[in-house]
Short mmCIF file of C-alpha atoms in Angstrom, two decimals:
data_model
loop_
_atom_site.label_atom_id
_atom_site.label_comp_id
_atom_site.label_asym_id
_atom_site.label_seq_id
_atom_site.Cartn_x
_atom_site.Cartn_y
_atom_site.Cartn_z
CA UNK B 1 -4.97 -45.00 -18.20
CA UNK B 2 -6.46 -48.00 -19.89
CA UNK B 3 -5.38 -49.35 -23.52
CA UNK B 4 -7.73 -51.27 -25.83
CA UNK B 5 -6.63 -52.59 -28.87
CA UNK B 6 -8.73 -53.02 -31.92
CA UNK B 7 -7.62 -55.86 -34.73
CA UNK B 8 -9.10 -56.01 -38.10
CA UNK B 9 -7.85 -57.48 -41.04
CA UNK B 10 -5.36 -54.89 -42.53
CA UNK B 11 -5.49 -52.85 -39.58
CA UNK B 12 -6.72 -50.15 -41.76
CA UNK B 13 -10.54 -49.65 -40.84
CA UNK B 14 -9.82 -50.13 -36.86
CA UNK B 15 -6.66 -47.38 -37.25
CA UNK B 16 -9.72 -44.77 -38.07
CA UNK B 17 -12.28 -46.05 -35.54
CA UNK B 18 -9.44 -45.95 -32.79
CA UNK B 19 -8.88 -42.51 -33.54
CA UNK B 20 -12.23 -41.38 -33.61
CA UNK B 21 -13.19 -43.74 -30.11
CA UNK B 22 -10.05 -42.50 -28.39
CA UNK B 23 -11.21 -38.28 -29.28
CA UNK B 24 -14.54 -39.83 -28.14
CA UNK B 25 -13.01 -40.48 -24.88
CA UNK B 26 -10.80 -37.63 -24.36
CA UNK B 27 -13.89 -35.32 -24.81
CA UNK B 28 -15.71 -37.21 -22.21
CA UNK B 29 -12.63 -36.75 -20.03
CA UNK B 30 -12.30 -40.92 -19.47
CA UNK B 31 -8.60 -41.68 -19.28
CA UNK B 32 -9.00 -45.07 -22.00
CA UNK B 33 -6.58 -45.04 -25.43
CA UNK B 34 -7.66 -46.81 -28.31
CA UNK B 35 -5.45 -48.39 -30.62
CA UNK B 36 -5.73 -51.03 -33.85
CA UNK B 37 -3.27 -54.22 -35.69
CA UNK B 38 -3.88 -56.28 -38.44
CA UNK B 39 -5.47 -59.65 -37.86
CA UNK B 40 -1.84 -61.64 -38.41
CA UNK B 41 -0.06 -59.23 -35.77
CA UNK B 42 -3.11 -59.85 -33.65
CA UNK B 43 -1.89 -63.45 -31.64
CA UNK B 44 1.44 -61.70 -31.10
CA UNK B 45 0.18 -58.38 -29.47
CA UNK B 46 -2.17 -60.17 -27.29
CA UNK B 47 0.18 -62.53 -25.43
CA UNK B 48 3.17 -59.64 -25.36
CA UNK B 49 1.95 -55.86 -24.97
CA UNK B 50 0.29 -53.84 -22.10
CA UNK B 51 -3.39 -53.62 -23.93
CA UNK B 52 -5.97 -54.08 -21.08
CA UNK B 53 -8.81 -55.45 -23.82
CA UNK B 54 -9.06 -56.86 -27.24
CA UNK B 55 -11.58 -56.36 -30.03
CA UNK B 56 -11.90 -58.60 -32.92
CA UNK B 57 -13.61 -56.28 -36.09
CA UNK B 58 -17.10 -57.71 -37.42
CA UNK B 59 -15.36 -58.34 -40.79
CA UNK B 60 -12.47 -60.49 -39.00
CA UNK B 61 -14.50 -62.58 -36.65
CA UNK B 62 -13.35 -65.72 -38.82
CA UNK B 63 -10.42 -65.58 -36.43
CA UNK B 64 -12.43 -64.45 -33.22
CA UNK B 65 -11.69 -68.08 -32.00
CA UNK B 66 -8.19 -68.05 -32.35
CA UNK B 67 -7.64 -64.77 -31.01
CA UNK B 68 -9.53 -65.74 -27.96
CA UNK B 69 -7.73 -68.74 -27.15
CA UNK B 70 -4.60 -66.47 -27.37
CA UNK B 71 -6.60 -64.04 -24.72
CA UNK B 72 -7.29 -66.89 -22.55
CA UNK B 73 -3.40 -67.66 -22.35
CA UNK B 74 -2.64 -64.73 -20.59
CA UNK B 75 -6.13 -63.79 -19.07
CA UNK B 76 -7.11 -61.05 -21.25
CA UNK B 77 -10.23 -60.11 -22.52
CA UNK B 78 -10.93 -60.77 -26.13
CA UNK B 79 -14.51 -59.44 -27.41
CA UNK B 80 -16.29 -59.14 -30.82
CA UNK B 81 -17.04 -55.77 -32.04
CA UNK B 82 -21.26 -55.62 -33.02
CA UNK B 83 -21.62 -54.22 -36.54
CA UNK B 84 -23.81 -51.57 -35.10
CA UNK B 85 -20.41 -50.46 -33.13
CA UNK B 86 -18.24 -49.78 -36.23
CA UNK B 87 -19.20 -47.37 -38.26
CA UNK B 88 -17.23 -44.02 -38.19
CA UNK B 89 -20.46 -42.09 -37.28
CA UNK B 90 -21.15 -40.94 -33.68
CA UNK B 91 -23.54 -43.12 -32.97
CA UNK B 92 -21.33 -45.45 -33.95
CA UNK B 93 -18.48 -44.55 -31.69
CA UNK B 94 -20.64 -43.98 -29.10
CA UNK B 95 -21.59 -47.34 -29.37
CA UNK B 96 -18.16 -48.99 -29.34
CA UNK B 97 -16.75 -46.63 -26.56
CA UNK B 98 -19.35 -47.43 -24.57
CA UNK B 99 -18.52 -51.80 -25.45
CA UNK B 100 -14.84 -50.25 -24.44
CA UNK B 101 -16.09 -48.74 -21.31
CA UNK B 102 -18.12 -51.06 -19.75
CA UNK B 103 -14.74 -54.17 -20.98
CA UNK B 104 -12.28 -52.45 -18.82
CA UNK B 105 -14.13 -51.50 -15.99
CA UNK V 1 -24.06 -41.51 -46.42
CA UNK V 2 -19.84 -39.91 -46.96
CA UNK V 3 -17.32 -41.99 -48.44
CA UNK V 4 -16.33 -43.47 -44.51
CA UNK V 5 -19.85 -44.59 -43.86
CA UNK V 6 -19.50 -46.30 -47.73
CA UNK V 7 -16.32 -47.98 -47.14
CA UNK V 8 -17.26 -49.01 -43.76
CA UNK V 9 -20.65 -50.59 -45.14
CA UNK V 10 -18.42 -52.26 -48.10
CA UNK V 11 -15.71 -53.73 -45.49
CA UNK V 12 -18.64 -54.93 -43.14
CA UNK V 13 -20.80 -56.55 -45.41
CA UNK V 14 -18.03 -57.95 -47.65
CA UNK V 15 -15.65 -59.17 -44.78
CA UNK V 16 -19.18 -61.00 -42.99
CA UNK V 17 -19.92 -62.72 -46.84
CA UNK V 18 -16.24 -64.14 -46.44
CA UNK V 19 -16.75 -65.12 -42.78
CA UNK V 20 -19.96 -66.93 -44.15
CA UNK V 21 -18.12 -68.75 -47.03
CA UNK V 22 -15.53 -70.06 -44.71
CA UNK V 23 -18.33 -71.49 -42.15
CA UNK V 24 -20.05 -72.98 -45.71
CA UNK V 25 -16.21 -74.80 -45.97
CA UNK V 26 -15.87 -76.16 -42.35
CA UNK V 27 -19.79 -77.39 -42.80
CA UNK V 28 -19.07 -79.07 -45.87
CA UNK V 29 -16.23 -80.51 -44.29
CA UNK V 30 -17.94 -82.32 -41.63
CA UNK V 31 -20.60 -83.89 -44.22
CA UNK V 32 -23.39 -80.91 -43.00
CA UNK V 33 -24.01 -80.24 -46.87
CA UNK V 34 -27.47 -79.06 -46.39
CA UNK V 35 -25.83 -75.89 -44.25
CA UNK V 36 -23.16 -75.93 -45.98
CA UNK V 37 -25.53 -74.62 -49.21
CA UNK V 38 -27.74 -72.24 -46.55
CA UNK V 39 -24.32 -70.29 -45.55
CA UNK V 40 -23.74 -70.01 -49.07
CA UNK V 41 -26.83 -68.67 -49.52
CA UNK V 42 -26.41 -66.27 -46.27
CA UNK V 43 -22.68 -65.19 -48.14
CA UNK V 44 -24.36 -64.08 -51.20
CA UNK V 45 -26.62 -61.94 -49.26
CA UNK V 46 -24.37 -60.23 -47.52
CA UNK V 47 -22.19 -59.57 -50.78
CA UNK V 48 -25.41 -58.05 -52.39
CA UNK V 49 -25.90 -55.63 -49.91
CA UNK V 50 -21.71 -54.55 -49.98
CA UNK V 51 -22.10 -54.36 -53.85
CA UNK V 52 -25.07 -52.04 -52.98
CA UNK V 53 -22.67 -49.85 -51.99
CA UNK V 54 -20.05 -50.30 -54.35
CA UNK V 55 -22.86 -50.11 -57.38
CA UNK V 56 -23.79 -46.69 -55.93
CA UNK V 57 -20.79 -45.43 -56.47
CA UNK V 58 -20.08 -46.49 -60.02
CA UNK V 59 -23.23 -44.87 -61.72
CA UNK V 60 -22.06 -42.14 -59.13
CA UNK V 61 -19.63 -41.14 -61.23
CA UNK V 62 -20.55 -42.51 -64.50
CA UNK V 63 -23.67 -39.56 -63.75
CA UNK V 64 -20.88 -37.02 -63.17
CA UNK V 65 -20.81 -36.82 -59.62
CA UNK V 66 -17.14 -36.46 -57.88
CA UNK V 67 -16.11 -39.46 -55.59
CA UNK V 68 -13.44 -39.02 -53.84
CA UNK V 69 -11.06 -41.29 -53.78
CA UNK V 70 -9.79 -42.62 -50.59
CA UNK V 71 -7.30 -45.48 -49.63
CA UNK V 72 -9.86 -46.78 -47.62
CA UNK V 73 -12.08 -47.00 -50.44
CA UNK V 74 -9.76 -48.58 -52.18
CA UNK V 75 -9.02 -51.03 -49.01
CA UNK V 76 -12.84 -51.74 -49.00
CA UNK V 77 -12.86 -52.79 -52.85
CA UNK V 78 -9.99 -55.66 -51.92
CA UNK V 79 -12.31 -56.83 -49.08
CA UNK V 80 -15.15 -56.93 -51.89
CA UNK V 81 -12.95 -58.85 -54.62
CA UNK V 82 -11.92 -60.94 -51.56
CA UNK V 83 -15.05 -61.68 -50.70
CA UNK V 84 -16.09 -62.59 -54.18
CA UNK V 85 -13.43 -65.19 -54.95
CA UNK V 86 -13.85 -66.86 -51.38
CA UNK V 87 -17.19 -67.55 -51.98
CA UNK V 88 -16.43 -68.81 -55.96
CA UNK V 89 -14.04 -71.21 -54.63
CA UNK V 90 -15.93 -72.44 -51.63
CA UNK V 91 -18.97 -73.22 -53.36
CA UNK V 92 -16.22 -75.61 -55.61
CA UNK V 93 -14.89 -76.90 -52.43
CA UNK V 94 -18.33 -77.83 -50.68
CA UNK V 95 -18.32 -80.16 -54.49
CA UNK V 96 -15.40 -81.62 -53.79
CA UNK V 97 -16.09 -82.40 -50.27
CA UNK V 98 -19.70 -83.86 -51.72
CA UNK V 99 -17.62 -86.50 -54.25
CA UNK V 100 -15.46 -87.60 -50.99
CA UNK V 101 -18.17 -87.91 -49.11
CA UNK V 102 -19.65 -90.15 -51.98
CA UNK V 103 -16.31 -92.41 -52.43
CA UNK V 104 -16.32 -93.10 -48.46
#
């Protein structure tokens, strides 16, 4: 089982595209959870949970920088989420599970 | 387009205008005025487009129609107002910055 964890600002519009990626996934039958933070819990999950991949919300990448160098501390992936990949529409999910997919591979 | 898809559109566009202000602040900062002014400009495009949305959904329901009211509406309005006053005050900061850069 593979974790990714989304962070947006309030944690609020990643909670919902988490949910919807991680159904997304269990209907495909690929073992990856999807979770979500806000931005200020974001430095603090990355260097101490169990999350396999980070993604940084389009609407938060002001802090994409930070949040990387906090990846690169403990060699974890930190990517920017496309725009195109979050909106809670299947295309949309099918865009960001795929981002997911091809991150923890 | 369902209420998601609307507050999704709102949080996008409005959270990328405040991302854009913020770049018009570190620009203005290093003495790049001139891109300082065209982030700006980017900003206030992207904050068009999220009050769009929001617009939309006024006359909505000043025509009658139901809108239902979601907290993540509601979240997506903050990221608007946000949005908004980030780039009011960075367009006064990118002054200041101008007037040091004119006493050095």
């Amino acid at each position: 089982m593979k974790k990714a964890l989304i962070i947006c600002a309030a944690g609020m519009s990643s909670s919902l595209m988490a949910k919807k990626t991680t159904e997304y996934f269990k209907t495909k039958g690929q073992e990856i959870e999807v979770d979500a933070v806000s931005a200020n819990e974001g430095s603090k999950m990355i260097e101490n949970s169990d999350f396999d991949l980070f993604l940084v919300s389009p609407q938060t990448k002001m802090y994409f920088q930070k949040l990387k160098e906090a990846g690169d501390r403990v060699g974890k992936p930190v990517v920017n989420i496309p725009p195109q990949a979050y909106i809670p529409v299947p295309m949309g999910i099918e865009k960001l599970a795929a981002l997911i997919a091809k991150e923890v591979e | 387009m369902n209420i998601e898809e609307v507050s999704f559109q709102i949080i996008l566009n409005g959270g990328n205008a405040r991302s854009l202000a913020m770049e018009a602040i570190e620009l203005a900062k290093k003495g790049q005025f001139d891109a300082a002014e065209q982030k700006i400009e980017e900003a206030n495009e992207a904050m068009s487009i999220a009050h769009r949305y929001q617009t939309d959904l006024v006359q909505g329901e000043a025509r009658g129609e139901k809108v239902e009211i979601r907290i993540l509406l509601i979240h997506a309005q903050d990221h608007l107002m946000n949005a908004m006053t980030v780039i009011d005050l960075a367009k006064e900061i990118i002054q200041v910055y101008k007037k040091v850069n004119e006493v050095q």
